[in-house]
Amino acid sequence: EADIYQTPRYLVIGTGKKITLECSQTMGHDKMYWYQQDPGMELHLIHYSYGVNSTEKGDLSSESTVSRIRTEHFPLTLESARPSHTSQYLCASSQDPGTGHGYTFGSGTRLTVV
Amino acid sequence: GEDVEQSLFLSVREGDSSVINCTYTDSSSTYLYWYKQEPGAGLQLLTYIFSNMDMKQDQRLTVLLNKKDKHLSLRIADTQTGDSAIYFCAERAAGNKLTFGGGTRVLVKP
């Protein structure tokens, strides 16, 4: 079944560790996105990609980096995690414009940095 | 720039209708969306409306769009406890990026 997967669902790590949050989709979507979600609900776009080897920073400045080597895979990396990185991270993908389909979201990764 | 606003919270009794409101600023919006987020989960697309429509009904959900006032609403008929969640409206304007509102937390009381 076509879907979008995020791993891990939950992660608790110590300050200074390097981590990679995984996001994969099986729908063949060119466009993928990473959002950081506050405890207060608001979504902040931190990275997006419109295709292989294309990545852009989003509206919210983030110390994380992303890569897009394969269409289906859009990992997010924090080189040195800090408590301020504690948040929910949501990955999404979308088809081309011109259709009614919006974004398809993964289930999210809840990151806690201690 | 694009801006999407929603009220923060809505409380409703089980069986009543819920109405969640949203305003947006970009007049070039092509599609507008409603997403639902349950605790600990990602966002799930509920419904969407094309900008040349003013109403769309899908089972218990009714979307109303007032393009002149840039106002979007989602009505949930016969609200159930399973409808308790956070609801996000979003607009798609130029390009493919969606702009999301801040979310409305809906609490359904038995």
Short mmCIF file of C-alpha atoms in Angstrom, two decimals:
data_model
loop_
_atom_site.label_atom_id
_atom_site.label_comp_id
_atom_site.label_asym_id
_atom_site.label_seq_id
_atom_site.Cartn_x
_atom_site.Cartn_y
_atom_site.Cartn_z
CA GLU A 1 0.00 0.00 0.00
CA ALA A 2 1.37 3.45 -0.92
CA ASP A 3 2.26 5.39 2.17
CA ILE A 4 4.80 7.57 3.97
CA TYR A 5 6.84 6.18 6.84
CA GLN A 6 8.80 7.86 9.60
CA THR A 7 11.20 6.18 11.98
CA PRO A 8 11.68 6.14 14.86
CA ARG A 9 8.28 7.12 16.33
CA TYR A 10 9.89 8.15 19.62
CA LEU A 11 13.50 8.99 20.41
CA VAL A 12 15.17 10.09 23.64
CA ILE A 13 18.84 10.99 23.30
CA GLY A 14 21.54 12.86 25.18
CA THR A 15 22.81 16.33 24.35
CA GLY A 16 25.56 16.40 21.73
CA LYS A 17 24.56 13.21 19.95
CA LYS A 18 24.17 13.05 16.20
CA ILE A 19 20.80 11.75 15.03
CA THR A 20 19.04 11.06 11.76
CA LEU A 21 15.27 10.98 11.43
CA GLU A 22 14.14 8.79 8.57
CA CYS A 23 11.31 9.50 6.13
CA SER A 24 10.39 7.30 3.18
CA GLN A 25 7.42 7.32 0.82
CA THR A 26 6.24 4.74 -1.68
CA MET A 27 3.96 7.01 -3.71
CA GLY A 28 6.55 8.30 -6.16
CA HIS A 29 6.00 11.89 -5.04
CA ASP A 30 8.63 14.39 -6.17
CA LYS A 31 7.95 16.90 -3.40
CA MET A 32 8.77 16.24 0.24
CA TYR A 33 8.69 18.40 3.36
CA TRP A 34 9.83 18.46 6.98
CA TYR A 35 7.81 20.28 9.63
CA GLN A 36 8.60 20.94 13.28
CA GLN A 37 5.53 21.06 15.47
CA ASP A 38 5.40 23.01 18.73
CA PRO A 39 3.71 21.59 21.81
CA GLY A 40 1.28 24.46 21.21
CA MET A 41 0.30 22.84 17.89
CA GLU A 42 1.66 25.24 15.25
CA LEU A 43 3.50 23.69 12.28
CA HIS A 44 6.76 25.23 11.08
CA LEU A 45 8.25 24.30 7.71
CA ILE A 46 11.98 23.68 8.19
CA HIS A 47 13.05 21.97 4.94
CA TYR A 48 11.59 20.94 1.60
CA SER A 49 12.64 19.25 -1.61
CA TYR A 50 11.16 19.36 -5.09
CA GLY A 51 13.13 16.40 -6.36
CA VAL A 52 16.37 14.44 -6.24
CA ASN A 53 19.40 16.60 -5.35
CA SER A 54 17.11 19.56 -4.60
CA THR A 55 16.75 20.82 -1.02
CA GLU A 56 15.65 24.19 0.35
CA LYS A 57 15.37 25.75 3.78
CA GLY A 58 11.90 26.46 5.03
CA ASP A 59 10.32 29.36 6.86
CA LEU A 60 11.77 28.49 10.27
CA SER A 61 15.52 28.50 10.68
CA SER A 62 16.74 25.10 11.81
CA GLU A 63 20.13 23.66 12.72
CA SER A 64 19.16 20.43 11.01
CA THR A 65 20.18 19.39 7.48
CA VAL A 66 18.47 17.20 4.88
CA SER A 67 19.46 15.24 1.81
CA ARG A 68 17.54 13.87 -1.18
CA ILE A 69 19.61 11.29 -2.98
CA ARG A 70 16.63 9.09 -3.87
CA THR A 71 13.08 10.14 -4.70
CA GLU A 72 11.57 8.04 -1.95
CA HIS A 73 13.93 9.00 0.88
CA PHE A 74 14.27 12.37 2.69
CA PRO A 75 16.26 12.00 5.94
CA LEU A 76 16.78 14.83 8.43
CA THR A 77 20.01 15.03 10.45
CA LEU A 78 20.96 16.89 13.61
CA GLU A 79 24.75 16.89 13.99
CA SER A 80 24.70 17.79 17.67
CA ALA A 81 21.35 17.54 19.41
CA ARG A 82 20.39 20.08 22.09
CA PRO A 83 17.38 20.31 24.46
CA SER A 84 15.96 23.12 22.27
CA HIS A 85 15.56 20.52 19.49
CA THR A 86 12.98 18.67 21.56
CA SER A 87 9.86 18.64 19.41
CA GLN A 88 7.60 16.61 17.13
CA TYR A 89 8.97 16.29 13.57
CA LEU A 90 6.54 15.57 10.73
CA CYS A 91 7.46 14.52 7.21
CA ALA A 92 5.09 14.98 4.26
CA SER A 93 5.02 14.46 0.52
CA SER A 94 2.82 15.68 -2.33
CA GLN A 95 1.95 15.20 -5.96
CA ASP A 96 2.21 17.86 -8.63
CA PRO A 97 0.01 20.94 -8.41
CA GLY A 98 -3.22 21.00 -10.33
CA THR A 99 -4.82 18.24 -8.34
CA GLY A 100 -6.86 18.52 -5.19
CA HIS A 101 -4.49 16.31 -3.29
CA GLY A 102 -2.69 18.11 -0.51
CA TYR A 103 0.13 16.69 1.50
CA THR A 104 0.32 13.15 2.83
CA PHE A 105 1.87 13.11 6.29
CA GLY A 106 3.84 10.49 8.15
CA SER A 107 3.01 9.63 11.76
CA GLY A 108 5.81 11.81 13.07
CA THR A 109 8.90 11.40 15.25
CA ARG A 110 8.72 12.74 18.78
CA LEU A 111 12.27 13.73 19.76
CA THR A 112 13.35 14.43 23.31
CA VAL A 113 16.88 15.66 23.98
CA VAL A 114 17.99 15.38 27.59
CA GLY B 1 2.67 37.20 2.32
CA GLU B 2 0.41 34.27 3.08
CA ASP B 3 -1.22 34.05 6.48
CA VAL B 4 -3.84 31.63 7.77
CA GLU B 5 -5.62 32.21 11.08
CA GLN B 6 -7.77 29.91 13.22
CA SER B 7 -9.27 30.13 16.68
CA LEU B 8 -7.38 28.05 19.24
CA PHE B 9 -10.09 26.05 20.92
CA LEU B 10 -13.65 24.79 20.47
CA SER B 11 -15.73 22.85 22.97
CA VAL B 12 -18.89 21.07 21.81
CA ARG B 13 -21.37 18.57 23.22
CA GLU B 14 -21.65 15.13 21.67
CA GLY B 15 -24.40 15.09 19.06
CA ASP B 16 -24.24 18.83 18.39
CA SER B 17 -22.74 20.40 15.27
CA SER B 18 -19.22 21.85 15.38
CA VAL B 19 -18.12 24.77 13.24
CA ILE B 20 -14.42 25.53 12.89
CA ASN B 21 -13.48 28.80 11.21
CA CYS B 22 -10.44 29.87 9.27
CA THR B 23 -9.38 33.06 7.51
CA TYR B 24 -6.62 33.44 4.93
CA THR B 25 -5.02 36.35 3.16
CA ASP B 26 -3.79 35.09 -0.22
CA SER B 27 -6.45 35.78 -2.87
CA SER B 28 -4.62 33.56 -5.38
CA SER B 29 -5.34 30.40 -3.34
CA THR B 30 -6.34 27.53 -5.60
CA TYR B 31 -7.21 24.82 -3.11
CA LEU B 32 -8.08 24.97 0.58
CA TYR B 33 -7.81 22.00 2.89
CA TRP B 34 -8.91 20.68 6.26
CA TYR B 35 -6.65 18.26 8.12
CA LYS B 36 -7.27 16.37 11.37
CA GLN B 37 -4.53 15.44 13.84
CA GLU B 38 -5.22 12.95 16.60
CA PRO B 39 -2.90 12.72 19.64
CA GLY B 40 0.56 11.42 18.79
CA ALA B 41 -0.20 11.12 15.09
CA GLY B 42 0.49 12.94 11.84
CA LEU B 43 -2.02 15.04 9.96
CA GLN B 44 -4.79 13.27 8.05
CA LEU B 45 -6.47 14.97 5.09
CA LEU B 46 -10.19 15.28 5.79
CA THR B 47 -11.44 17.21 2.81
CA TYR B 48 -10.54 19.97 0.40
CA ILE B 49 -12.33 22.53 -1.75
CA PHE B 50 -11.35 24.13 -5.01
CA SER B 51 -11.41 27.91 -4.95
CA ASN B 52 -14.18 28.22 -7.56
CA MET B 53 -16.59 26.32 -5.31
CA ASP B 54 -18.47 27.76 -2.37
CA MET B 55 -19.61 24.55 -0.71
CA LYS B 56 -18.63 20.91 -0.53
CA GLN B 57 -20.36 18.19 1.47
CA ASP B 58 -18.88 14.83 2.36
CA GLN B 59 -20.97 12.73 4.75
CA ARG B 60 -20.90 14.57 8.12
CA LEU B 61 -18.50 17.24 6.85
CA THR B 62 -19.55 20.46 5.12
CA VAL B 63 -16.99 22.97 3.89
CA LEU B 64 -18.07 26.52 3.16
CA LEU B 65 -15.86 28.95 1.28
CA ASN B 66 -16.47 32.69 1.12
CA LYS B 67 -13.83 33.81 -1.32
CA LYS B 68 -14.78 37.49 -1.08
CA ASP B 69 -14.14 37.51 2.68
CA LYS B 70 -11.36 34.88 2.44
CA HIS B 71 -13.18 32.78 5.02
CA LEU B 72 -13.30 29.00 5.19
CA SER B 73 -15.32 26.90 7.62
CA LEU B 74 -15.70 23.23 8.44
CA ARG B 75 -18.98 22.00 9.90
CA ILE B 76 -19.09 18.57 11.53
CA ALA B 77 -22.64 17.30 11.96
CA ASP B 78 -23.56 15.02 14.89
CA THR B 79 -20.16 15.45 16.53
CA GLN B 80 -18.80 12.31 18.17
CA THR B 81 -16.14 11.82 20.86
CA GLY B 82 -13.87 10.44 18.13
CA ASP B 83 -13.95 13.87 16.50
CA SER B 84 -11.90 15.28 19.40
CA ALA B 85 -8.64 16.31 17.74
CA ILE B 86 -6.72 19.28 16.37
CA TYR B 87 -8.02 20.60 13.04
CA PHE B 88 -5.80 22.53 10.66
CA CYS B 89 -6.89 24.55 7.67
CA ALA B 90 -4.40 25.13 4.88
CA GLU B 91 -4.26 27.03 1.62
CA ARG B 92 -2.36 26.30 -1.55
CA ALA B 93 -1.38 29.39 -3.47
CA ALA B 94 1.44 29.86 -5.97
CA GLY B 95 3.62 26.82 -6.38
CA ASN B 96 2.86 23.72 -4.39
CA LYS B 97 3.57 24.72 -0.81
CA LEU B 98 0.73 24.71 1.65
CA THR B 99 0.39 27.38 4.33
CA PHE B 100 -1.17 25.99 7.51
CA GLY B 101 -3.16 27.73 10.20
CA GLY B 102 -2.17 27.35 13.82
CA GLY B 103 -4.75 24.61 14.47
CA THR B 104 -8.02 24.50 16.43
CA ARG B 105 -8.26 22.03 19.29
CA VAL B 106 -11.77 20.54 19.38
CA LEU B 107 -12.97 18.91 22.57
CA VAL B 108 -16.18 16.87 22.41
CA LYS B 109 -17.93 16.46 25.76
CA PRO B 110 -20.23 13.49 26.38
#
